[in-house]
mmCIF file of C-alpha atoms in Angstrom:
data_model
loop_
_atom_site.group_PDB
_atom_site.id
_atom_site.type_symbol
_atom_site.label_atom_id
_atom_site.label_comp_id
_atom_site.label_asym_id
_atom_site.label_seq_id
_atom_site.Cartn_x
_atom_site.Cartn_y
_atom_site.Cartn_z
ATOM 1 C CA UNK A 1 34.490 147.673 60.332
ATOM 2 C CA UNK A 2 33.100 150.238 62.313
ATOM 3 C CA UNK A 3 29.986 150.922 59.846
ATOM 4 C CA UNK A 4 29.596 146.640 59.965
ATOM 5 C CA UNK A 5 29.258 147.393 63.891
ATOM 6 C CA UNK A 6 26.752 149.903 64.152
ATOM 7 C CA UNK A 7 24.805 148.826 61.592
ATOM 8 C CA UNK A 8 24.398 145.232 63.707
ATOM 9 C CA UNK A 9 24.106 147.040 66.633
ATOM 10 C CA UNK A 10 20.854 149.129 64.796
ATOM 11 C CA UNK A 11 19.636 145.948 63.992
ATOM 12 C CA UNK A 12 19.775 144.477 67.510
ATOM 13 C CA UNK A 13 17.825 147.194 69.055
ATOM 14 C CA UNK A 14 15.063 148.159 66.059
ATOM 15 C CA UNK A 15 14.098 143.953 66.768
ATOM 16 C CA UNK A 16 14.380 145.156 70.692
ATOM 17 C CA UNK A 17 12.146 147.830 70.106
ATOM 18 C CA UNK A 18 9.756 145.453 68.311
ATOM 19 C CA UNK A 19 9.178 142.811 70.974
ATOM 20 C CA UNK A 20 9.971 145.358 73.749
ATOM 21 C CA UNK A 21 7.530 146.106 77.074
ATOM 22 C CA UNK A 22 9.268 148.354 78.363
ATOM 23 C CA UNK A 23 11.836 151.097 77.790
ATOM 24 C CA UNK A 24 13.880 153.441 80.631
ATOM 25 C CA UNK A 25 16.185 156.205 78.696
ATOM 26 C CA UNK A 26 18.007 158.293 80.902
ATOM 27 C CA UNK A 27 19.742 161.127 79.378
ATOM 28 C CA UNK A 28 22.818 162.272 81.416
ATOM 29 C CA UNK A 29 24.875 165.664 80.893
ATOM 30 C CA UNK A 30 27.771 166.161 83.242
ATOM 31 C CA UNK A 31 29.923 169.367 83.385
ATOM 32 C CA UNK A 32 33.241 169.371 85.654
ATOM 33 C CA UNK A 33 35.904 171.700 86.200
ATOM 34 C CA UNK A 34 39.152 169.582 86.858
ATOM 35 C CA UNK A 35 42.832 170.675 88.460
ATOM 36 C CA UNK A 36 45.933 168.432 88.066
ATOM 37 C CA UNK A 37 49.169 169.277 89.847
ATOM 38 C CA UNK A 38 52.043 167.546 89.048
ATOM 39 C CA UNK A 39 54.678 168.226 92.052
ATOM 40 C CA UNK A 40 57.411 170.899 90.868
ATOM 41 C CA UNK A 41 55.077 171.851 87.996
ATOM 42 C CA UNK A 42 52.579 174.536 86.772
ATOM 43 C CA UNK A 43 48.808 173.425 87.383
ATOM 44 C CA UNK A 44 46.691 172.352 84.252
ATOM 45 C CA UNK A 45 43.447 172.667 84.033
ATOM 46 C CA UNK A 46 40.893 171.354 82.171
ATOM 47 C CA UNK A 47 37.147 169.675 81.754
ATOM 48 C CA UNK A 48 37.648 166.579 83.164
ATOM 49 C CA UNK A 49 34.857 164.381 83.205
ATOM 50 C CA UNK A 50 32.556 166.852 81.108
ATOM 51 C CA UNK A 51 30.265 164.562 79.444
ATOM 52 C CA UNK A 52 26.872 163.395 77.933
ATOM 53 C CA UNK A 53 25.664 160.078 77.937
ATOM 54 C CA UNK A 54 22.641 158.627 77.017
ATOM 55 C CA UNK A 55 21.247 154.553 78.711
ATOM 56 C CA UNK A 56 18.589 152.876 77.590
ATOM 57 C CA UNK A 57 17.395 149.816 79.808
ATOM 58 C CA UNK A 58 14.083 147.255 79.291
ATOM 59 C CA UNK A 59 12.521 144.120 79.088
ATOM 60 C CA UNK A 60 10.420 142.010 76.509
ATOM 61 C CA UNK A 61 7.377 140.636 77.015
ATOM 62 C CA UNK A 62 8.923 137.263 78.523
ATOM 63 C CA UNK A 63 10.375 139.152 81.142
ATOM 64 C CA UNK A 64 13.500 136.779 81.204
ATOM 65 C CA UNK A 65 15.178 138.474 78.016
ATOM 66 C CA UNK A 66 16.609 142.183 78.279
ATOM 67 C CA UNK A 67 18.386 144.622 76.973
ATOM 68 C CA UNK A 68 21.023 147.215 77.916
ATOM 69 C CA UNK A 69 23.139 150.176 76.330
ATOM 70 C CA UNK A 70 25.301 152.756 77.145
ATOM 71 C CA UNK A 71 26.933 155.670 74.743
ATOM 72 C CA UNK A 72 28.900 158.031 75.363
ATOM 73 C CA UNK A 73 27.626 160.822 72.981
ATOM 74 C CA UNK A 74 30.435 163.087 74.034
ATOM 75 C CA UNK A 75 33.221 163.902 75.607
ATOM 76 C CA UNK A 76 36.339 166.758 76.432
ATOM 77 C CA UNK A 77 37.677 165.149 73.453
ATOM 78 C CA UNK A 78 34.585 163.824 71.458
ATOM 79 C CA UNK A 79 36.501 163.553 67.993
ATOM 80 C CA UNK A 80 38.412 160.710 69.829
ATOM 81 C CA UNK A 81 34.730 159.210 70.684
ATOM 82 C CA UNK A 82 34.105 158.683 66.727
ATOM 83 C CA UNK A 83 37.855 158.919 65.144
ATOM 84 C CA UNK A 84 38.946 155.841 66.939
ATOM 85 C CA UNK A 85 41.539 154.033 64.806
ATOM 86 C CA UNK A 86 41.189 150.883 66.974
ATOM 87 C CA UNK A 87 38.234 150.306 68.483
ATOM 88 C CA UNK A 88 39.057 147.023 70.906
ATOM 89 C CA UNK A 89 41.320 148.852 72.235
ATOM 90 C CA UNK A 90 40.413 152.535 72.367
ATOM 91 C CA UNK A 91 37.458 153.995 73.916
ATOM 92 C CA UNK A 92 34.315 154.941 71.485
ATOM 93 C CA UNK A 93 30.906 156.599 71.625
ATOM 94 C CA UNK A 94 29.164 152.856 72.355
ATOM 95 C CA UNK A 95 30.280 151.462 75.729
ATOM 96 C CA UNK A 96 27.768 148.892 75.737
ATOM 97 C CA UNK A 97 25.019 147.325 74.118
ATOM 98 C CA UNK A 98 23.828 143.549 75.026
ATOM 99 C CA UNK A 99 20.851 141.604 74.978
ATOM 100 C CA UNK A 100 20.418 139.514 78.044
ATOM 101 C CA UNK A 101 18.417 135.926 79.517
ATOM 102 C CA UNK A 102 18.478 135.699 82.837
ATOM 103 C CA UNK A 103 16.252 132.239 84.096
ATOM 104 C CA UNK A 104 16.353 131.070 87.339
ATOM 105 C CA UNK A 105 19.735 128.841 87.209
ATOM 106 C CA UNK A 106 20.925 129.942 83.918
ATOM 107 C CA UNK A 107 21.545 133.355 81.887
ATOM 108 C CA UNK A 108 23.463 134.623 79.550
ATOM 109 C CA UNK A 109 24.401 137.703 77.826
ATOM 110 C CA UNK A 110 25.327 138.736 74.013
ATOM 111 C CA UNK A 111 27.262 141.812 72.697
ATOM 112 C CA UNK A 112 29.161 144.767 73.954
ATOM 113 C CA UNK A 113 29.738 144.107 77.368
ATOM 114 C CA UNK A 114 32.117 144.709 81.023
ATOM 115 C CA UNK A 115 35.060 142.524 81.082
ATOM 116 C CA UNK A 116 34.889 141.053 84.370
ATOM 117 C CA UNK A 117 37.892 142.691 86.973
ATOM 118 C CA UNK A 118 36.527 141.210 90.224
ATOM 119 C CA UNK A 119 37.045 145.135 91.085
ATOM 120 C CA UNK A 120 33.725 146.715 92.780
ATOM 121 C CA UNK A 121 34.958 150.293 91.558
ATOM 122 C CA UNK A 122 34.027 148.859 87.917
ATOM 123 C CA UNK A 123 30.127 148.671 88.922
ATOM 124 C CA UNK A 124 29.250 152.057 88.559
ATOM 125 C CA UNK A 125 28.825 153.903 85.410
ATOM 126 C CA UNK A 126 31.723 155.897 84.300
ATOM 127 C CA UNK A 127 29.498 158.982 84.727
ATOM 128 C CA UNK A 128 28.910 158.368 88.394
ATOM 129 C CA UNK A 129 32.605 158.219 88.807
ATOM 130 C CA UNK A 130 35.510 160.691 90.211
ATOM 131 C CA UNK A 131 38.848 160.997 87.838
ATOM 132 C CA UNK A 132 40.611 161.704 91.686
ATOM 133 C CA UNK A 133 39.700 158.931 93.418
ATOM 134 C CA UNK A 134 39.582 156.585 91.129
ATOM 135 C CA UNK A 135 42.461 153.930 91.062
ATOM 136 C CA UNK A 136 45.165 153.349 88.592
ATOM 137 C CA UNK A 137 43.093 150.272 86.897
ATOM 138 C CA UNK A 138 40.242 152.376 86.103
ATOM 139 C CA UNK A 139 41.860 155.174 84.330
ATOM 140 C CA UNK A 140 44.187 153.037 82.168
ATOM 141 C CA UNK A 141 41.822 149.843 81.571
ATOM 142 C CA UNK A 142 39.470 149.653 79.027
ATOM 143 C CA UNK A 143 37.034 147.144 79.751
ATOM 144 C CA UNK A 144 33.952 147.385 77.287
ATOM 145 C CA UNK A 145 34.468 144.298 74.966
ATOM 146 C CA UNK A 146 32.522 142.406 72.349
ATOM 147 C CA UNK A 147 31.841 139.143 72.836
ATOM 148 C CA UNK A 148 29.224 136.860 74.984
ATOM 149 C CA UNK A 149 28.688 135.468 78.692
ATOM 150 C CA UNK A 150 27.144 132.457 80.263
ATOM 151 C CA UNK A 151 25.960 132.708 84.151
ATOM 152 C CA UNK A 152 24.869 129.809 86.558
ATOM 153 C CA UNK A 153 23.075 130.903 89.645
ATOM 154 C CA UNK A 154 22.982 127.330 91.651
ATOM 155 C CA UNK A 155 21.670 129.741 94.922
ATOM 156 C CA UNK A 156 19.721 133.360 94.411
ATOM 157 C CA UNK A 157 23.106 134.956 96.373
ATOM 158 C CA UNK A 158 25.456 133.338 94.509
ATOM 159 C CA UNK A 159 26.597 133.807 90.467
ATOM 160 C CA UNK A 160 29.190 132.491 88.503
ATOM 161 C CA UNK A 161 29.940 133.779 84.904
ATOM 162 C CA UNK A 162 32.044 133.508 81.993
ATOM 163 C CA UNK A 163 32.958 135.498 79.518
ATOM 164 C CA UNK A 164 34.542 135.082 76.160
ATOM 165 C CA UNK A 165 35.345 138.541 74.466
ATOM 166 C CA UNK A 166 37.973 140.337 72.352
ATOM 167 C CA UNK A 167 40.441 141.896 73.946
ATOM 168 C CA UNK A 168 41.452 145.378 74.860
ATOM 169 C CA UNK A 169 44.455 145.082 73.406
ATOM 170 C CA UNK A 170 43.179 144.141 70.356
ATOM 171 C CA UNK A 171 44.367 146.709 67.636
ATOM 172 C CA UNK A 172 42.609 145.376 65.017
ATOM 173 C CA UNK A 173 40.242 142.327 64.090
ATOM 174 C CA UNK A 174 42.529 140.272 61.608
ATOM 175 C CA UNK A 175 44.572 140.107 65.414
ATOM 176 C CA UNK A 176 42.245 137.309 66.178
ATOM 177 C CA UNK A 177 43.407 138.766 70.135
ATOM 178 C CA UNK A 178 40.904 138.007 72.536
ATOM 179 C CA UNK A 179 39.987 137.681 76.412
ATOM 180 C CA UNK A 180 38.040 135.514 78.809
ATOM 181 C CA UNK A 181 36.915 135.345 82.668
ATOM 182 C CA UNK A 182 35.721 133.422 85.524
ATOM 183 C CA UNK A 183 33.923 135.551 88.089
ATOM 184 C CA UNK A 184 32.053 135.393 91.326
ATOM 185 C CA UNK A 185 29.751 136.885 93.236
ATOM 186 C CA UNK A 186 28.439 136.282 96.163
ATOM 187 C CA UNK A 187 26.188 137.849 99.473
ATOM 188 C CA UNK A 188 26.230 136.433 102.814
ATOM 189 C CA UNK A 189 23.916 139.149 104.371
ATOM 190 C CA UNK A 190 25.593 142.582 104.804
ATOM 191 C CA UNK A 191 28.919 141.291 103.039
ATOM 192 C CA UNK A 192 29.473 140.571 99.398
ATOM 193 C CA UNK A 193 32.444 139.686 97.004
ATOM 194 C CA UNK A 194 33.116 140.326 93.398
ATOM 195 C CA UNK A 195 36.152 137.735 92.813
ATOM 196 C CA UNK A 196 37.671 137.395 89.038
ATOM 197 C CA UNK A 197 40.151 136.121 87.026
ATOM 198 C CA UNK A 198 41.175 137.294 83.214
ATOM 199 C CA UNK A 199 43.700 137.012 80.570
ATOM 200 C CA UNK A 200 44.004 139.137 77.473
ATOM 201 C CA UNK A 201 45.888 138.141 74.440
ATOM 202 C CA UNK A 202 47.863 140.616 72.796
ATOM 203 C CA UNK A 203 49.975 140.541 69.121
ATOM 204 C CA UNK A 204 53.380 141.396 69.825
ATOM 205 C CA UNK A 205 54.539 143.641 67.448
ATOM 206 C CA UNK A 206 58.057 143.219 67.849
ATOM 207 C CA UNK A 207 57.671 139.752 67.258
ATOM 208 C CA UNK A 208 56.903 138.261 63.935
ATOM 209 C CA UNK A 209 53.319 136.336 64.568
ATOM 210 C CA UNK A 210 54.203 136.185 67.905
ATOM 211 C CA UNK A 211 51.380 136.290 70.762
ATOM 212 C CA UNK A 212 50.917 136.708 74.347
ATOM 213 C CA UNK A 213 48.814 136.906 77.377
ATOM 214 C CA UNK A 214 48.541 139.285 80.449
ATOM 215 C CA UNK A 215 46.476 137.783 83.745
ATOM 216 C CA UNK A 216 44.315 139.995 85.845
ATOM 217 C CA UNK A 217 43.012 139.113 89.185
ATOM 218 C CA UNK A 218 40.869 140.828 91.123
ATOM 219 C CA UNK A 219 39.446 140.736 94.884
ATOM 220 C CA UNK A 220 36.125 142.724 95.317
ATOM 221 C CA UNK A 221 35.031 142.873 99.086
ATOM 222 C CA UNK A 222 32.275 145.119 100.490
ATOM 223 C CA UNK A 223 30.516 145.512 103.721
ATOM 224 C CA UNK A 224 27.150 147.090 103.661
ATOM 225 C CA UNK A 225 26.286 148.726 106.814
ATOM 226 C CA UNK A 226 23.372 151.221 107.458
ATOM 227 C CA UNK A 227 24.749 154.397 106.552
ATOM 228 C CA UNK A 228 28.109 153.546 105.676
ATOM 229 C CA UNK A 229 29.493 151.175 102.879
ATOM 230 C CA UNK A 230 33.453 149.839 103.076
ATOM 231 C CA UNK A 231 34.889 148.679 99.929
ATOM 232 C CA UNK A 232 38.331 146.366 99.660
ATOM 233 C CA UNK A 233 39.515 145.970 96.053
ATOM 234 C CA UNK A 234 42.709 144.037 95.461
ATOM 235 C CA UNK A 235 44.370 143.711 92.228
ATOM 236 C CA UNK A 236 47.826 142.755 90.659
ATOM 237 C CA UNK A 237 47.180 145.489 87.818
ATOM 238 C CA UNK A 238 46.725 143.090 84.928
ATOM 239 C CA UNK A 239 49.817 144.115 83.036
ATOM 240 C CA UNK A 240 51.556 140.624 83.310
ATOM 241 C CA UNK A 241 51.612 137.103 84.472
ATOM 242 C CA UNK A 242 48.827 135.713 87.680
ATOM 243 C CA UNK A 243 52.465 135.880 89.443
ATOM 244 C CA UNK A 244 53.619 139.334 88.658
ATOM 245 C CA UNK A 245 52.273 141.755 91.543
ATOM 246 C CA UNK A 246 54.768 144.630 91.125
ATOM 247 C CA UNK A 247 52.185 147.357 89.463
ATOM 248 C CA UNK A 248 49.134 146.087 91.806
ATOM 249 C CA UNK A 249 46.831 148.149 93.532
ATOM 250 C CA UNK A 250 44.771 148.147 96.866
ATOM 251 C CA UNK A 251 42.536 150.337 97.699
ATOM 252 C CA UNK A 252 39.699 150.735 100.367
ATOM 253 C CA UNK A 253 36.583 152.791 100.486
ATOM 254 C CA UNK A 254 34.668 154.196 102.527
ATOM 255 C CA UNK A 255 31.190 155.804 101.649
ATOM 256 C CA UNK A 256 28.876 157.674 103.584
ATOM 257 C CA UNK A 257 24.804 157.778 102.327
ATOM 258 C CA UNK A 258 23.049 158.256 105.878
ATOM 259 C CA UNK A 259 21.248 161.716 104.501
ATOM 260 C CA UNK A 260 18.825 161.859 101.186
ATOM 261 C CA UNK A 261 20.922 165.523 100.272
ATOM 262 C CA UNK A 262 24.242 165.158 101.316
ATOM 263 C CA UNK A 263 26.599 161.615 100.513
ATOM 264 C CA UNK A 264 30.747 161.715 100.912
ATOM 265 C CA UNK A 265 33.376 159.270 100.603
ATOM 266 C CA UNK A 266 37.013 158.239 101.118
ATOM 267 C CA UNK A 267 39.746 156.686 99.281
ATOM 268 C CA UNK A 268 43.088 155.373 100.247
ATOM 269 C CA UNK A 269 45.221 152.814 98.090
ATOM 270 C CA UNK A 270 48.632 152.091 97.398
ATOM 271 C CA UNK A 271 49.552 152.082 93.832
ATOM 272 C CA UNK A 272 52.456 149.506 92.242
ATOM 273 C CA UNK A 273 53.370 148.871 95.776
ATOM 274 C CA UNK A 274 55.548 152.091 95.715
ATOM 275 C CA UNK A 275 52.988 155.221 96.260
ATOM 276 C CA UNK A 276 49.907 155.917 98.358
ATOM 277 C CA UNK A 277 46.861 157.777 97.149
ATOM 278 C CA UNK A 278 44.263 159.048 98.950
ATOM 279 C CA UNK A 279 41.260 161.376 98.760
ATOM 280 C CA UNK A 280 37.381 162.217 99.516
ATOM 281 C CA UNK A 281 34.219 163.129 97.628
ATOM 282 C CA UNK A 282 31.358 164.945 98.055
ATOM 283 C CA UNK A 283 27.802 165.056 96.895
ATOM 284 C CA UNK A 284 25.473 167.414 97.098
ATOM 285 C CA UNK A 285 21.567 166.197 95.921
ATOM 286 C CA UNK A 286 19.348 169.884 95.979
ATOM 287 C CA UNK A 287 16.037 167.358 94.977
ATOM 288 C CA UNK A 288 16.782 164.623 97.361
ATOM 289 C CA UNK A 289 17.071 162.219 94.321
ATOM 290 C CA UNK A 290 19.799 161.614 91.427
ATOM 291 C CA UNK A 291 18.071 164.495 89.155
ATOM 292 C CA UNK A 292 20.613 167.113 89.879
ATOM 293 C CA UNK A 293 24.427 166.143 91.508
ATOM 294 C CA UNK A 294 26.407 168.823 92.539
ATOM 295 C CA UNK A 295 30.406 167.231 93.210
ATOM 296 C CA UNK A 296 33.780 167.674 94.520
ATOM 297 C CA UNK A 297 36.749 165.678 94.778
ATOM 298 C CA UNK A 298 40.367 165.889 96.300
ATOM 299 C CA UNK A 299 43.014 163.203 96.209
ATOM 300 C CA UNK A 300 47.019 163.139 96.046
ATOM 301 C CA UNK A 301 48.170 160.439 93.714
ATOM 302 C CA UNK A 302 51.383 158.916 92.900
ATOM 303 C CA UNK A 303 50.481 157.198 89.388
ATOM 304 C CA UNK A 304 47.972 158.047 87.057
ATOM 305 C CA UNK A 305 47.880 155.778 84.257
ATOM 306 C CA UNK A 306 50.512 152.937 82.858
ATOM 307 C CA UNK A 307 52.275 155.641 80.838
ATOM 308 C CA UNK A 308 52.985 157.444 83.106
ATOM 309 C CA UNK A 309 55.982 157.532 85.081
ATOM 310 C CA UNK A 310 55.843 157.615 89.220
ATOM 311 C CA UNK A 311 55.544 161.142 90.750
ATOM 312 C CA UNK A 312 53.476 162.807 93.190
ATOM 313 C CA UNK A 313 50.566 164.984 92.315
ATOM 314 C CA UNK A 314 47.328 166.695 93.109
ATOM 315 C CA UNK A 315 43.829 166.141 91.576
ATOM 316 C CA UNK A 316 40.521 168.097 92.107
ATOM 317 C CA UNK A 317 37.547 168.249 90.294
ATOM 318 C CA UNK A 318 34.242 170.254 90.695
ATOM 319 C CA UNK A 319 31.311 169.647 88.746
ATOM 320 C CA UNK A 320 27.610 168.942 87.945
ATOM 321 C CA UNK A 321 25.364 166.146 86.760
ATOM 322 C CA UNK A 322 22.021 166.169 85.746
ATOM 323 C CA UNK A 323 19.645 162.734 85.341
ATOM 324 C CA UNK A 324 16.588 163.396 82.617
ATOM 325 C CA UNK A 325 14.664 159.899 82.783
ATOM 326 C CA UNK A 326 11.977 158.818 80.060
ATOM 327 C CA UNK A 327 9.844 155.851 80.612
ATOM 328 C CA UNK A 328 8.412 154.306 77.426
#
């Protein structure tokens, strides 16, 4: 299965390449240092985040049709990146790869792909994010999927998709587990929502051919001011029914870009509506630009992912990323 996957996914982007204008490869190392503290328990420490990615972003000739990838060429682990024994449901070196049509009331999109959370925290790329400060749903979910999307713009601020993918809890294909979404977004001049809905079947195991479905919604709100950026995401967890709110999370942002070398930001959620977290960034830009990011993050957390049980901890991380673009 996973040599029938690359091998399509060659395919895809050696025709891409063909028929392609344009071409934007950034290659993306990332080194962190990274502190857990459990309370009541000896500090570990470890790599973190430590990383290198590689994106590749462009257009064809008809400017409509594009195409997007992500991998994740390694990792603290990278055996797990390649060794994966399911890969709908565990994380591998390919996070994306999709070709894309975009007109001016319709689009669409075809292959690896986001699952839709209605969660703004999902936006950025997993490289450009903080293990710390991130919430409970982002360190447990995985949302890159296989599958295809269909958008309707009926207004340039406003989008509606849908997606039809395989699930992450998917173990293997012969499953036939899969997942879909509604989602929209929307601006109305400095504010903007990200608003979605999923479900996920899953085989139950214990169950002779028996099957089920866990709901997600999400609640992406964000307020765009002139330095400063406030972010509302609200989410039941997606671990049960559209009902079922006891392992939901809320958290709110708060992000500070009013200087070209200098950006900081703070956190504070509550977590399965038992702990708080809360904690700050920092970035430090020597070039003024994203070629070289110098970071630091702090946050005490009460749940990490959904393995693990509720307790109180400490998280820091210190690191540095470096952005090498190519333009073809």
């Amino acid at each position: 299965m996973k040599k029938t996957l690359i091998f399509w996914f060659a395919q895809i982007f050696a025709v891409s390449s063909i028929f392609a204008q344009s071409a934007e490869i950034t290659i993306t190392p990332r080194f962190e240092g990274e502190l857990t503290k459990p309370q009541s328990e000896k500090a570990d420490i470890g790599f973190g985040m430590s990383s290198l990615y590689a994106f590749v972003d462009g257009n064809f000739r008809n400017e409509n049709f594009s195409y997007s990838a992500s991998l994740h060429l390694l990792s603290k682990d990278p055996a797990s990146l390649y060794n994966y024994k399911a890969p709908f449901t565990n994380g591998t070196w390919l996070d994306w790869a999709y070709l894309s049509y975009d007109g001016e009331l319709f689009g669409g999109s075809l292959g690896k792909m986001v699952l839709n959370t209605g969660l703004f925290e999902m936006d950025a790329n997993d490289v450009d994010c903080y293990t710390p400060v991130a919430s409970s749903v982002w360190n447990s979910m995985i949302t890159y999927q296989t599958g295809a999307a269909l958008r309707f713009t009926p207004w340039e601020t406003q989008t509606l998709e849908v997606q039809f993918l395989t699930s992450p809890l998917m173990e293997k294909l012969s499953d036939k587990d899969f997942a879909w979404s509604v989602a929209w977004r929307g601006e109305f001049g400095r504010f903007s929502t990200y608003w979605a809905l999923n479900q996920q079947r899953y085989t139950d195991l214990a169950e002779e051919n028996g099957h089920g479905f866990v709901t997600m919604v999400g609640f992406g709100n964000c307020l765009t001011l002139d330095h400063f950026k406030i972010t509302l995401d609200v989410t039941n967890g997606g671990y049960g029914n559209f009902s079922d709110w006891s392992r939901s999370e809320f958290s709110a942002r708060l992000d500070w870009f009013s200087n070209d070398m200098f950006k900081a930001g703070a956190v504070v959620g509550l977590q399965h509506l038992e702990k708080m977290m809360y904690g700050f960034h920092f970035q430090y830009l020597p070039f003024r630009n994203d070629t070289l990011r110098i970071h630091a993050s702090l946050a005490k957390r009460g749940y990490d992912t959904c393995d693990r049980e509720l307790c109180d901890y400490m998280m820091a991380s210190l690191g540095v990323t470096y952005n090498l673009h190519l333009n073809l």
